[in-house]
mmCIF file of C-alpha atoms and ligand atoms in Angstrom:
data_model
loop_
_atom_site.group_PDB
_atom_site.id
_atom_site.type_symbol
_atom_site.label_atom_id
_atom_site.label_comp_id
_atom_site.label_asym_id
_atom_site.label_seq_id
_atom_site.Cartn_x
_atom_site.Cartn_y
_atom_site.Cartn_z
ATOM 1 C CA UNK A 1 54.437 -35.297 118.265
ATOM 2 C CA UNK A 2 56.288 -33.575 115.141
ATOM 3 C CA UNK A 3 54.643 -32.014 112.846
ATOM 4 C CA UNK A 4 56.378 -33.988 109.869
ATOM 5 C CA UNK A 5 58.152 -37.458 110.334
ATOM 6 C CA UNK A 6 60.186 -39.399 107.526
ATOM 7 C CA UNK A 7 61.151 -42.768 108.157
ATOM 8 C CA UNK A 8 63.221 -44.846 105.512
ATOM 9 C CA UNK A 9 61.523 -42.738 102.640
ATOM 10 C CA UNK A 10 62.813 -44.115 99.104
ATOM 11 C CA UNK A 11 62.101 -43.001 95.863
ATOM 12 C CA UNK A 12 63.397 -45.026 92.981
ATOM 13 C CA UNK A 13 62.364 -44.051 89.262
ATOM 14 C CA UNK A 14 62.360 -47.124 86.495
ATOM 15 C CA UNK A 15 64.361 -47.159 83.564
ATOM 16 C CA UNK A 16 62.809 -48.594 80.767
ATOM 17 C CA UNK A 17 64.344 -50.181 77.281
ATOM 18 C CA UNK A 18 64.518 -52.744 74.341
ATOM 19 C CA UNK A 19 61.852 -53.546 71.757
ATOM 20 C CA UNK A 20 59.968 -54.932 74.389
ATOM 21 C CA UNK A 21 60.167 -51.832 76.792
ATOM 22 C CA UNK A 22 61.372 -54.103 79.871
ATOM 23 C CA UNK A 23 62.595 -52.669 82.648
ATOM 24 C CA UNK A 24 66.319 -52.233 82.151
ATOM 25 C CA UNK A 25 67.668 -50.608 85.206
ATOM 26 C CA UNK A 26 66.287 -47.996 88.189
ATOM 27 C CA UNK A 27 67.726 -44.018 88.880
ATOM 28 C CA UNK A 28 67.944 -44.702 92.724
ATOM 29 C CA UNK A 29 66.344 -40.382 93.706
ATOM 30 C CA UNK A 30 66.160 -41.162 97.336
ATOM 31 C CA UNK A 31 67.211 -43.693 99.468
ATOM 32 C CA UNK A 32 66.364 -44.595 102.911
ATOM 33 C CA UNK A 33 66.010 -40.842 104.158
ATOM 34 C CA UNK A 34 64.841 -40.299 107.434
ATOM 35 C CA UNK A 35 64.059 -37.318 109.538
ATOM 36 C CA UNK A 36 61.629 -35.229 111.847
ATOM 37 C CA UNK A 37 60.612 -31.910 111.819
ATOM 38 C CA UNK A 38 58.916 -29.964 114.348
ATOM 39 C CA UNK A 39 56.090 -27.164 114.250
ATOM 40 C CA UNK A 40 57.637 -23.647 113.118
ATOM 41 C CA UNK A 41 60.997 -25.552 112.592
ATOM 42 C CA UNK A 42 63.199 -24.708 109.305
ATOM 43 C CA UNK A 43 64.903 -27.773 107.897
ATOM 44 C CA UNK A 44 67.678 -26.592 105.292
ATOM 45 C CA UNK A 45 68.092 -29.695 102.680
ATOM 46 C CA UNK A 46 71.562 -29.123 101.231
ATOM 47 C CA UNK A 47 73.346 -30.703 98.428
ATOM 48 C CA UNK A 48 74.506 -30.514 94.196
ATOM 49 C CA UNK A 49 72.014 -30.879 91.872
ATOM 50 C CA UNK A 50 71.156 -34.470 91.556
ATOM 51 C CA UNK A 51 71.556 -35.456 95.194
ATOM 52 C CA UNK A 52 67.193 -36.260 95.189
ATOM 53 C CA UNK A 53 67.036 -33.121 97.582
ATOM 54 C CA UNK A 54 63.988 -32.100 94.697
ATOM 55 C CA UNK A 55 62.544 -35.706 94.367
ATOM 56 C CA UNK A 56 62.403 -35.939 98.311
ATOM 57 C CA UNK A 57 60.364 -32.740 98.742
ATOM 58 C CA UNK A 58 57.770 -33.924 95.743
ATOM 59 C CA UNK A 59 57.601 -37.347 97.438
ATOM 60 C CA UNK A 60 56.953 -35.247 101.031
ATOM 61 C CA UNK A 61 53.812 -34.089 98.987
ATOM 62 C CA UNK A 62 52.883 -36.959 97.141
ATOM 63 C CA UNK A 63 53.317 -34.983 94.060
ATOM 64 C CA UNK A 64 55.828 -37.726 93.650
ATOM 65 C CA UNK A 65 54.772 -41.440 95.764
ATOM 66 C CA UNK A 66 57.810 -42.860 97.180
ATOM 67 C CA UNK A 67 58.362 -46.852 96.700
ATOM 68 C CA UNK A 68 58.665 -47.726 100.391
ATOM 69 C CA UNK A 69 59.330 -45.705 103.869
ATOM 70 C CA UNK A 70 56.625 -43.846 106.032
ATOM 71 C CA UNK A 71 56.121 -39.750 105.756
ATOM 72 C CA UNK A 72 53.138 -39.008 108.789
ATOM 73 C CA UNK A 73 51.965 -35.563 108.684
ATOM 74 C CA UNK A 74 50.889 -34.713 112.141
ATOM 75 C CA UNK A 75 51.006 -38.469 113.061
ATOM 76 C CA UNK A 76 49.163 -39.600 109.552
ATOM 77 C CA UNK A 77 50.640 -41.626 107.177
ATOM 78 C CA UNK A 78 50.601 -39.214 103.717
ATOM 79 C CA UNK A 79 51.693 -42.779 101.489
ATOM 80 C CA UNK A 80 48.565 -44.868 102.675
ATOM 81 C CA UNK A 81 46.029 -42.269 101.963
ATOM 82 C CA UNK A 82 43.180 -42.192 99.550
ATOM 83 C CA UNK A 83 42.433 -39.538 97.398
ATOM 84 C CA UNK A 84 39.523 -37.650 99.074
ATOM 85 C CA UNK A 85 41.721 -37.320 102.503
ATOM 86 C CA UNK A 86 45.059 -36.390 100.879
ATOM 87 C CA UNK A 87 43.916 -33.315 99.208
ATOM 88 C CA UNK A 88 42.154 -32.079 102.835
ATOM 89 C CA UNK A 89 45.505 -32.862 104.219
ATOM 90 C CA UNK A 90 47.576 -31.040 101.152
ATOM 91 C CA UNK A 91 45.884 -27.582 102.184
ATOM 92 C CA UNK A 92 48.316 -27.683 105.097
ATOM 93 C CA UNK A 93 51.529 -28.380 102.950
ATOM 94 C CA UNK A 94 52.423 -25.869 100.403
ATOM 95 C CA UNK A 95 55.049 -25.748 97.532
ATOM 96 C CA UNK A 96 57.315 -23.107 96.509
ATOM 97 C CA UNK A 97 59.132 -23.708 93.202
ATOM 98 C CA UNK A 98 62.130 -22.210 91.667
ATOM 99 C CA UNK A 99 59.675 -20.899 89.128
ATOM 100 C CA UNK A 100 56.306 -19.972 91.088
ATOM 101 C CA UNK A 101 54.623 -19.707 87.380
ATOM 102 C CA UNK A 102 56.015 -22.691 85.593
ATOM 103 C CA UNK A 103 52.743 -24.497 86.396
ATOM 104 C CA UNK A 104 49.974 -21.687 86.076
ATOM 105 C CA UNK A 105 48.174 -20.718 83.322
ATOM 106 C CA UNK A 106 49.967 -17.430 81.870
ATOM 107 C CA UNK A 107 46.812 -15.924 80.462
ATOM 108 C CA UNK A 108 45.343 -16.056 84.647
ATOM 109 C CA UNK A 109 45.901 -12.730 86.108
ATOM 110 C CA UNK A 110 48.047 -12.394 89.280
ATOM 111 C CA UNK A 111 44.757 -12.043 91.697
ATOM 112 C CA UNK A 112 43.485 -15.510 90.051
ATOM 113 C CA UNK A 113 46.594 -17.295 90.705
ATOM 114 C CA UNK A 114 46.763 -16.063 94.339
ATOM 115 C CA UNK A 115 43.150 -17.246 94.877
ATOM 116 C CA UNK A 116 42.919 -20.254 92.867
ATOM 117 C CA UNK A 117 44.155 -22.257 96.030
ATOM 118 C CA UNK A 118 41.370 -20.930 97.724
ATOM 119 C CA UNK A 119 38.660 -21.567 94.873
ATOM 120 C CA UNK A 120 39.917 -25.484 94.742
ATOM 121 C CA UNK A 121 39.408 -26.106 98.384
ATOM 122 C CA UNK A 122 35.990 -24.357 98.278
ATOM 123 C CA UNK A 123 37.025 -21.614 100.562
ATOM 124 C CA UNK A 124 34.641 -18.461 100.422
ATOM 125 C CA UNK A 125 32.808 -16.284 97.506
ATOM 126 C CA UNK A 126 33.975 -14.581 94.857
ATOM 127 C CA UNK A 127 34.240 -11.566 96.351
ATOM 128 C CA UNK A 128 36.012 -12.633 99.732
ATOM 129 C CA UNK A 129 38.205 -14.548 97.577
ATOM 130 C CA UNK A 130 39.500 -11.114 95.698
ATOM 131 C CA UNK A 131 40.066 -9.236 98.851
ATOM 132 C CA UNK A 132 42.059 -11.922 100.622
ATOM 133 C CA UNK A 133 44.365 -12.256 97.270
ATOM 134 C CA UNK A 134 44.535 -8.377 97.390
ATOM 135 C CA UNK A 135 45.660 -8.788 101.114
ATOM 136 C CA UNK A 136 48.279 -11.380 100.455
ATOM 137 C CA UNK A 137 49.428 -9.568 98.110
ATOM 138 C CA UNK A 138 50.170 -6.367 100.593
ATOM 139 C CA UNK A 139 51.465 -8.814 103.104
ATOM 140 C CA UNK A 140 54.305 -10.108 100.266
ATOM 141 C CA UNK A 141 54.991 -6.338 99.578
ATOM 142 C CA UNK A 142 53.090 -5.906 95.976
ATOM 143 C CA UNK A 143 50.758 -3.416 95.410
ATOM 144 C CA UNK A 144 46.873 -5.080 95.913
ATOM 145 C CA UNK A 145 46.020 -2.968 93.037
ATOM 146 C CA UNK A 146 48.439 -5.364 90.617
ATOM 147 C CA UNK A 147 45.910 -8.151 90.594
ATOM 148 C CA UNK A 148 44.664 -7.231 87.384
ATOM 149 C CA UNK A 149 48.112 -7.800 85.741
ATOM 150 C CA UNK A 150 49.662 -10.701 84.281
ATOM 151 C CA UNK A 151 52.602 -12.755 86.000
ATOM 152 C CA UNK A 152 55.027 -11.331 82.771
ATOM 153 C CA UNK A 153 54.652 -8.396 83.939
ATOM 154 C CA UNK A 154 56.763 -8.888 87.021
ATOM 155 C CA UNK A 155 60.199 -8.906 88.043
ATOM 156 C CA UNK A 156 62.079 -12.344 88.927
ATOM 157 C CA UNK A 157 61.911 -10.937 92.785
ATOM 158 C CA UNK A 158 57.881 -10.091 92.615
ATOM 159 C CA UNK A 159 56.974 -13.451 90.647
ATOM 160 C CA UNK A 160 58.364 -15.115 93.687
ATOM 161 C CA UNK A 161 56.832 -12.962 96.012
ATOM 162 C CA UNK A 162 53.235 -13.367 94.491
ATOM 163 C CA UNK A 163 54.588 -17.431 94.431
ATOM 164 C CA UNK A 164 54.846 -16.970 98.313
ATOM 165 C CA UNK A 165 51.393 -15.095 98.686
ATOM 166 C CA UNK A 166 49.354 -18.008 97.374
ATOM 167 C CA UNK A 167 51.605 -20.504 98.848
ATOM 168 C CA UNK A 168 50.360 -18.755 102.220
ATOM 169 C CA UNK A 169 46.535 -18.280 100.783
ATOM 170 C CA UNK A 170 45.497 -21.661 103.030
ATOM 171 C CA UNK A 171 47.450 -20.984 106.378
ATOM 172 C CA UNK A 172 49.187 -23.983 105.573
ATOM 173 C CA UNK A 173 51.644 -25.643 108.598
ATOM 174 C CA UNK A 174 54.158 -26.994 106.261
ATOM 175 C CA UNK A 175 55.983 -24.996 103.071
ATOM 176 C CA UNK A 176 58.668 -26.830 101.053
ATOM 177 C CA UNK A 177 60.445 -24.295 99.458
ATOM 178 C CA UNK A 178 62.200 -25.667 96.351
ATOM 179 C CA UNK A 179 65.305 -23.862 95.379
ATOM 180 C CA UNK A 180 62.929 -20.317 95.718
ATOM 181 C CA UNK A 181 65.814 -18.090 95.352
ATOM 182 C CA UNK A 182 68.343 -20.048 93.159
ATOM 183 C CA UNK A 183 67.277 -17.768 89.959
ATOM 184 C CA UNK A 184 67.972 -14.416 91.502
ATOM 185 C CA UNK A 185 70.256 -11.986 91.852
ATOM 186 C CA UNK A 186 72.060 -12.131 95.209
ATOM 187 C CA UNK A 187 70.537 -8.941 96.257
ATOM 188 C CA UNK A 188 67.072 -10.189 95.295
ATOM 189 C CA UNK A 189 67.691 -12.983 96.864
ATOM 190 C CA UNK A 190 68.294 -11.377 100.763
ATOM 191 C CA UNK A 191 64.606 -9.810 100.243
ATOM 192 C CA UNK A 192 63.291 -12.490 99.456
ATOM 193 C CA UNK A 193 65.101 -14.821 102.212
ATOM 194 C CA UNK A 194 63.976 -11.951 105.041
ATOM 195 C CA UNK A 195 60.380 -11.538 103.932
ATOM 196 C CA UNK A 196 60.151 -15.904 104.116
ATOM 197 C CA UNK A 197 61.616 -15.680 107.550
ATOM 198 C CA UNK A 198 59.246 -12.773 108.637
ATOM 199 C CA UNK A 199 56.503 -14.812 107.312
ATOM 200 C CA UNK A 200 57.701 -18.168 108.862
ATOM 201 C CA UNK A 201 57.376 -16.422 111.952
ATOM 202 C CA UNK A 202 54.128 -14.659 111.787
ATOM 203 C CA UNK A 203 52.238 -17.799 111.379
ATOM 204 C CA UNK A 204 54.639 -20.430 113.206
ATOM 205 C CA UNK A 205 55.175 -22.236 109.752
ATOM 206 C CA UNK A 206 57.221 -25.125 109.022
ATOM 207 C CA UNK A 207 59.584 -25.001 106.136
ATOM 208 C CA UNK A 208 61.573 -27.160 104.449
ATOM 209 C CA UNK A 209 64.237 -25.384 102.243
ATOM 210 C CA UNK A 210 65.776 -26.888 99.297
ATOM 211 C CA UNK A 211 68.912 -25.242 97.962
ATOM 212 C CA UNK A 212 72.499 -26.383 96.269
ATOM 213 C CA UNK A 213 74.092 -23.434 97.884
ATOM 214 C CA UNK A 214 74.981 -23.646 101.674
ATOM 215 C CA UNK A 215 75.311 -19.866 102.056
ATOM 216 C CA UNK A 216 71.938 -19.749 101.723
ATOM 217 C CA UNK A 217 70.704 -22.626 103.537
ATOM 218 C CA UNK A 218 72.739 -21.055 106.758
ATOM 219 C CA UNK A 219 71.462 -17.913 106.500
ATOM 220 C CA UNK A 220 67.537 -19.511 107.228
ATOM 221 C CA UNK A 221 67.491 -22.591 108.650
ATOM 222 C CA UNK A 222 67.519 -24.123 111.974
ATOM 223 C CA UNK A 223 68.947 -26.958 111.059
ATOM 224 C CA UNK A 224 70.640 -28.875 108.107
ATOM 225 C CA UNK A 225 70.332 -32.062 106.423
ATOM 226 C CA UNK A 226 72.960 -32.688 103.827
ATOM 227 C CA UNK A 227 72.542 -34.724 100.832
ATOM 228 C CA UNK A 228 74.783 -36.517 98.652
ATOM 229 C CA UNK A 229 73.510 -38.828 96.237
ATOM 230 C CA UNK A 230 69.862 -39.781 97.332
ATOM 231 C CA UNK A 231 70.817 -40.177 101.268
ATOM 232 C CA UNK A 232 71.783 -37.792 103.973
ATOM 233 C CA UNK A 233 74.744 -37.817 104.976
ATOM 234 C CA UNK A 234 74.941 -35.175 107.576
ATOM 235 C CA UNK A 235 72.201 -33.771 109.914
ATOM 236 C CA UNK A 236 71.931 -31.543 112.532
ATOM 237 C CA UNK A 237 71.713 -27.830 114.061
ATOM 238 C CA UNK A 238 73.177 -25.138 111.589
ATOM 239 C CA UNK A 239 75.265 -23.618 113.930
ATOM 240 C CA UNK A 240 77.023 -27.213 114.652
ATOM 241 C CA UNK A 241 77.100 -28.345 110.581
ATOM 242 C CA UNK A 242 77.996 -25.128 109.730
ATOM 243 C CA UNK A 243 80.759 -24.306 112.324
ATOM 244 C CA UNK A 244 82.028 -28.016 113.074
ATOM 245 C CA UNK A 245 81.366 -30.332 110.010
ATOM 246 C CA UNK A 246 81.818 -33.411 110.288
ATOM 247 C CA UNK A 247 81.615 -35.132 106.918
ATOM 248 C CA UNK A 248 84.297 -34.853 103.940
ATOM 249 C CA UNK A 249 81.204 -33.653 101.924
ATOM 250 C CA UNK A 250 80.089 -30.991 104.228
ATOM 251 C CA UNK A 251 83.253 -29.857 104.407
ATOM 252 C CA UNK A 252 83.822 -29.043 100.807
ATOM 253 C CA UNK A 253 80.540 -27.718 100.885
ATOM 254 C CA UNK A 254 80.979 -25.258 103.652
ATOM 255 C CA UNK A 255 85.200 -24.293 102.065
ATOM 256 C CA UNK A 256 82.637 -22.848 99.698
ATOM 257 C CA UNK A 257 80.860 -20.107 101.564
ATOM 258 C CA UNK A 258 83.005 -17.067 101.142
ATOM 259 C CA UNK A 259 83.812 -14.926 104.178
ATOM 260 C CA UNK A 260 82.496 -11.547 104.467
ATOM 261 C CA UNK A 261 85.667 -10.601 106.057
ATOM 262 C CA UNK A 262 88.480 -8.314 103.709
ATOM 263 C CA UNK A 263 91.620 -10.239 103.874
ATOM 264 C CA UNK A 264 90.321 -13.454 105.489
ATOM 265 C CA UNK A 265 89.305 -16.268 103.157
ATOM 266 C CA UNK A 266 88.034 -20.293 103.541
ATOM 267 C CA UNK A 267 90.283 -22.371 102.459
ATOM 268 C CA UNK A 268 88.358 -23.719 99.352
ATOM 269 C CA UNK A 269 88.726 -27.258 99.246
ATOM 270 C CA UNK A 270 87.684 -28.487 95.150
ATOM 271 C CA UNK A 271 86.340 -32.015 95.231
ATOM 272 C CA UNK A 272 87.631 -34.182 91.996
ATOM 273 C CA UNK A 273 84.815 -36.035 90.188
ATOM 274 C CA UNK A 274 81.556 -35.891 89.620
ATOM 275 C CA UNK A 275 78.614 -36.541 91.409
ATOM 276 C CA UNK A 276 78.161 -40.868 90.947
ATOM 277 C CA UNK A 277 75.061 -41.769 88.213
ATOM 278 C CA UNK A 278 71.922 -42.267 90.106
ATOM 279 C CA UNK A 279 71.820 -45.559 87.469
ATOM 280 C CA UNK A 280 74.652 -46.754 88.862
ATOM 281 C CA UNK A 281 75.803 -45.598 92.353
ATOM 282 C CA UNK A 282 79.034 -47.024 93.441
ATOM 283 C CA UNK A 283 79.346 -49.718 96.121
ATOM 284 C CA UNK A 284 80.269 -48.830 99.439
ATOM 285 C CA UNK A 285 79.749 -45.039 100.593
ATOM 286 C CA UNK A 286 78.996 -43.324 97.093
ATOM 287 C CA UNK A 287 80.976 -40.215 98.078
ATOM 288 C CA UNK A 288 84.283 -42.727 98.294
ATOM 289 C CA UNK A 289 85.111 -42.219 94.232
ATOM 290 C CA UNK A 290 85.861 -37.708 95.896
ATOM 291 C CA UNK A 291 86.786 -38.686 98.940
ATOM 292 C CA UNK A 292 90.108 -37.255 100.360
ATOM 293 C CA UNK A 293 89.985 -40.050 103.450
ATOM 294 C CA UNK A 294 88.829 -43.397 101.373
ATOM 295 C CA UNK A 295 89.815 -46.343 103.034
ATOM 296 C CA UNK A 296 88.980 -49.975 102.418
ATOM 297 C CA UNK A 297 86.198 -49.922 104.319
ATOM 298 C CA UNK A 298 84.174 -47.566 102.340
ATOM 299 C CA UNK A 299 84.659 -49.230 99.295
ATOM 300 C CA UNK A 300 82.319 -52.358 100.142
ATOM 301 C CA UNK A 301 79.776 -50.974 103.389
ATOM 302 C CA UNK A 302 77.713 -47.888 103.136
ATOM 303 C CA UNK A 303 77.797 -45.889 106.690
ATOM 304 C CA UNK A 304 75.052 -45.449 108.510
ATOM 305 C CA UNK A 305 73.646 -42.536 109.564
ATOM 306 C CA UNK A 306 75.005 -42.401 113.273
ATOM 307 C CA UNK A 307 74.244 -39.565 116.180
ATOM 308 C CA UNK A 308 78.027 -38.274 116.545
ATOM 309 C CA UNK A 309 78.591 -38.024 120.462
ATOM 310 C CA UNK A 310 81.556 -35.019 119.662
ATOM 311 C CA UNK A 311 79.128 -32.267 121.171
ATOM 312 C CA UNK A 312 76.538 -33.892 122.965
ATOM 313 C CA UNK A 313 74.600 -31.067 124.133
ATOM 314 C CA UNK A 314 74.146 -30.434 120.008
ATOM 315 C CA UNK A 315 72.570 -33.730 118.341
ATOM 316 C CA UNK A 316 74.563 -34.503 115.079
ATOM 317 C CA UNK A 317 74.626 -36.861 112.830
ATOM 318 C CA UNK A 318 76.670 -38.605 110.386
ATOM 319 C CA UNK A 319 77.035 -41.207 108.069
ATOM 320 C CA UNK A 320 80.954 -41.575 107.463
ATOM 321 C CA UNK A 321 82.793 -44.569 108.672
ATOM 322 C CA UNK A 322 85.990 -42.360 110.268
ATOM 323 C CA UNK A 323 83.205 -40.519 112.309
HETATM 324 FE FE1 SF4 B 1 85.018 -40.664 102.955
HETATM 325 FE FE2 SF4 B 1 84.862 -43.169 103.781
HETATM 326 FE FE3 SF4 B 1 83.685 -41.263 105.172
HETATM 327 FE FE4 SF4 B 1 82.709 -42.005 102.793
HETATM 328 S S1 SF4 B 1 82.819 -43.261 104.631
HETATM 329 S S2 SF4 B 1 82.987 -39.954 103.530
HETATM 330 S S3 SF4 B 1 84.607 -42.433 101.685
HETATM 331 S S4 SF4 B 1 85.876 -41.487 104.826
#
């Protein structure tokens, strides 16, 4: 059984106006996105800002309940379940956000925020409580002794690695990581990419990894799911997306990753447009408005998302109607 299974998850958000504050309209986030993901597995969720790669991890969490679809968490359905169960079941699904303090307290010291995981599920004393945040804290490469300080204290790098210590403080099976190293430097941003991996693989965790850039998303993930404008539109092992893309949208996304090669480039391929409004997505497949291959077809039928039989020792999918 896998650990995590999607099926037909949609998230739409309502768009209220007039005097009389009627519904005028809906942003379609997510639509019909389905997927599995296995124990220890790292699922890299690709795509520009505004593709509902954010909105689907929330909704994975229930921070965020999803209109229709089923998400089962080691077989149990997550959108039918009371209040009492879901926050047993939340100890074993952690969030990391672009900004691990945006939602803390910033007068709580560092060793609070670490333990405060533990002190809402009930988990130990006081003093047990301390020495496992001090621990974490070793284990993320900051000095136990900081947990006296405050969270401004830190460096960009170090606020996310105290953000991954009390991500970890449960043992949780399941992180979803949302864009945790889109505010760094690109140096920073290495560290903190190893030390997740190293940690992914000390304690056999599942990850989900949100990012808009697909250098990054290649560099830890075991497979892909690309996203363009609530759906996916491309899924499968990195090594295939990455190396044999089949999608016009994965293409342009991978021309993007430069080569670290002197002399040898990717042939950067600029997409015209913008992403489509999630108010008003275009009939059809809504990447046809940028796409270099429209035909007539695309205009009136959204594709589905179909296994691709090109390497069939490799499952891939794709939702394009040339595919
Ligand atoms: Fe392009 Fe048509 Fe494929 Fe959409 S379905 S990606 S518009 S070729």
């Amino acid at each position: 059984m896998p650990l995590l299974e999607l099926e037909n998850v949609t998230k739409h958000f309502p768009v209220f106006g007039g005097v009389f504050r009627r519904m005028v309209g809906k942003v379609h986030a997510v639509t019909e996105v389905s997927f599995s993901l296995e124990k220890g597995e790292t699922l890299g969720l690709v795509g520009e800002s505004g593709s509902g790669k954010s909105t689907l991890g929330r909704s994975i969490l229930r921070l965020s309940d999803p209109i229709s679809g089923s998400i089962r968490f080691e077989g149990k359905d997550l959108v039918s379940m009371g209040a009492r169960e879901l926050k047993h079941t939340r100890q074993h699904m952690q969030m990391i956000f672009q900004d691990p303090f945006s939602s803390v307290d910033p007068r709580m010291t560092v060793g609070s925020i670490v333990e405060e995981p533990l002190r809402i599920h009930g988990i130990g004393n006081n003093e047990t409580r301390r020495e496992k945040a001090a621990e974490l804290l070793e284990k993320v490469g900051i000095q136990p002794e900081s947990i006296r300080q405050y969270p401004h204290e830190f460096s960009g790098g170090q606020r996310q690695r105290i953000g991954i210590a009390r991500a970890i403080a449960l043992k949780p099976k399941l992180i979803i990581a949302d864009e945790p190293v889109s505010a760094l430097d690109v140096s920073i941003q290495s560290q903190i990419l190893n030390l997740l991996k190293e940690i992914r693989e000390e304690m056999n965790l599942a990850c989900i990894f949100i990012a808009h850039n697909m250098a990054v998303v290649k560099h830890i993930s075991d497979r892909i799911a690309v996203m363009y404008a609530g759906r996916i539109v491309e899924l499968g092992e990195s090594e295939s997306v990455c190396q044999d893309p089949r999608h016009p949208y994965t293409k342009a996304l991978i021309s993007s990753i430069p080569v670290p090669r002197p002399g040898k480039k990717n042939k950067k391929q600029i997409l015209q447009g913008d992403v489509p409004s999630p108010l008003n997505p275009p009939r059809g497949c809504a990447f046809h408005l940028r796409c270099p291959h429209v035909e007539e077809i695309c205009k009136r039928e959204i594709p589905p998302l179909n296994e691709n039989k090109v390497h069939p020792e490799k499952p891939h999918w794709v939702a394009c109607h040339l595919q």
